[in-house]
């Protein structure tokens, strides 16, 4: 497995958010993480990336534990994190935002490959990132993460606030990256239909634990998933 999380406990001060959560993401696969607000989805990504400490449990990247490894060193070890709300540098150009993403691999940057993935960015390379639309900023945030040539890509709500057409474009790029066979993708997403269209498997997080797991098709048939996301309606009729 490229990424293995085992019995992870983490939170903020005395507040325990993750309570023994486990999941695995093999290379060449995309795993979606879904659940209600406050379930622990974003906390999971922050713990993986070292932004908050793990109280107990283990996180392994390419078979080696990364618990306690500083965030800046994780990028050099093959982990890239696309945070919620994109967090691009608005006063810098699109080009400079991408170049900053390669700080851990300055001699081997996939600049042309990344721009080719997101054709909307090419004519805007010299614009400031703050002048881009929300969808273009999300593409830039993903492109910036890819500049480090990661082995594991984790994304927090990449579809939030975006038009459906842009969501489809972004999810299609993630599917292409997965299909390259060189990347493991862990996708936290509230847009269930978008995530399940491209994910190989999914976990439903509730109260800091994995409540359900399986293929998107299996989970869409689950009464628990229909209740949370479709108000008890049959998913096919919603």
Coordinates of C-alpha atoms in Angstrom, one line a residue, residues 59-143:
X59 CA 0.5 6.3 9.4
X60 CA 2.7 4.6 6.8
X61 CA 3.9 6.1 3.5
X62 CA 5.4 3.5 1.2
X63 CA 5.7 1.2 4.2
X64 CA 7.5 3.6 6.5
X65 CA 5.9 5.3 9.5
X66 CA 5.6 9.1 9.1
X67 CA 4.1 9.8 12.5
X68 CA 6.0 12.8 13.9
X69 CA 7.7 13.6 10.6
X70 CA 7.5 17.4 10.0
X71 CA 5.2 18.5 7.2
X72 CA 7.9 20.0 5.1
X73 CA 9.8 16.7 5.0
X74 CA 6.7 14.8 4.0
X75 CA 6.7 16.6 0.6
X76 CA 10.2 15.3 -0.1
X77 CA 9.0 11.8 0.8
X78 CA 6.2 11.9 -1.8
X79 CA 3.1 13.3 0.0
X80 CA 1.2 16.3 -1.4
X81 CA -1.8 17.9 0.2
X82 CA -4.4 20.1 -1.6
X83 CA -6.2 21.9 1.2
X84 CA -9.7 23.1 1.4
X85 CA -10.3 26.5 -0.1
X86 CA -7.3 26.1 -2.4
X87 CA -5.0 28.6 -0.5
X88 CA -3.1 29.7 -3.6
X89 CA -0.9 32.8 -3.3
X90 CA -3.2 35.4 -4.8
X91 CA -0.5 38.1 -5.5
X92 CA 1.8 35.8 -7.3
X93 CA 1.5 34.7 -10.9
X94 CA 0.1 31.3 -11.9
X95 CA 3.5 30.4 -13.1
X96 CA 5.1 31.3 -9.8
X97 CA 2.5 29.4 -7.8
X98 CA 3.3 26.3 -9.8
X99 CA 7.1 26.8 -9.4
X100 CA 6.7 27.1 -5.6
X101 CA 5.0 23.7 -5.6
X102 CA 8.3 22.2 -6.9
X103 CA 10.4 23.5 -4.0
X104 CA 11.2 19.9 -2.8
X105 CA 12.2 18.9 -6.3
X106 CA 13.6 22.0 -8.0
X107 CA 15.7 20.1 -10.6
X108 CA 13.0 17.8 -11.8
X109 CA 9.8 19.8 -12.3
X110 CA 6.9 18.5 -14.4
X111 CA 5.8 22.0 -15.4
X112 CA 4.8 21.2 -19.0
X113 CA 3.0 18.0 -17.9
X114 CA 1.0 19.9 -15.2
X115 CA 0.0 22.7 -17.5
X116 CA -1.1 20.1 -20.1
X117 CA -3.4 18.6 -17.5
X118 CA -5.1 21.9 -17.0
X119 CA -5.3 23.7 -20.4
X120 CA -7.3 26.6 -18.8
X121 CA -4.1 27.6 -17.0
X122 CA -1.8 27.9 -20.0
X123 CA -3.0 31.3 -21.3
X124 CA -3.1 32.6 -17.7
X125 CA 0.4 31.7 -16.6
X126 CA 1.4 35.4 -16.2
X127 CA -1.8 36.5 -14.5
X128 CA -2.0 36.7 -10.7
X129 CA -3.6 33.7 -9.1
X130 CA -6.1 36.0 -7.4
X131 CA -7.5 37.0 -10.7
X132 CA -8.5 33.5 -11.6
X133 CA -12.0 32.1 -11.2
X134 CA -12.6 29.7 -8.3
X135 CA -12.4 26.7 -10.6
X136 CA -9.2 27.9 -12.1
X137 CA -7.7 28.4 -8.6
X138 CA -8.7 24.9 -7.7
X139 CA -6.9 23.6 -10.8
X140 CA -3.9 25.7 -9.9
X141 CA -3.9 24.3 -6.3
X142 CA -3.9 20.7 -7.7
X143 CA -1.3 21.6 -10.3

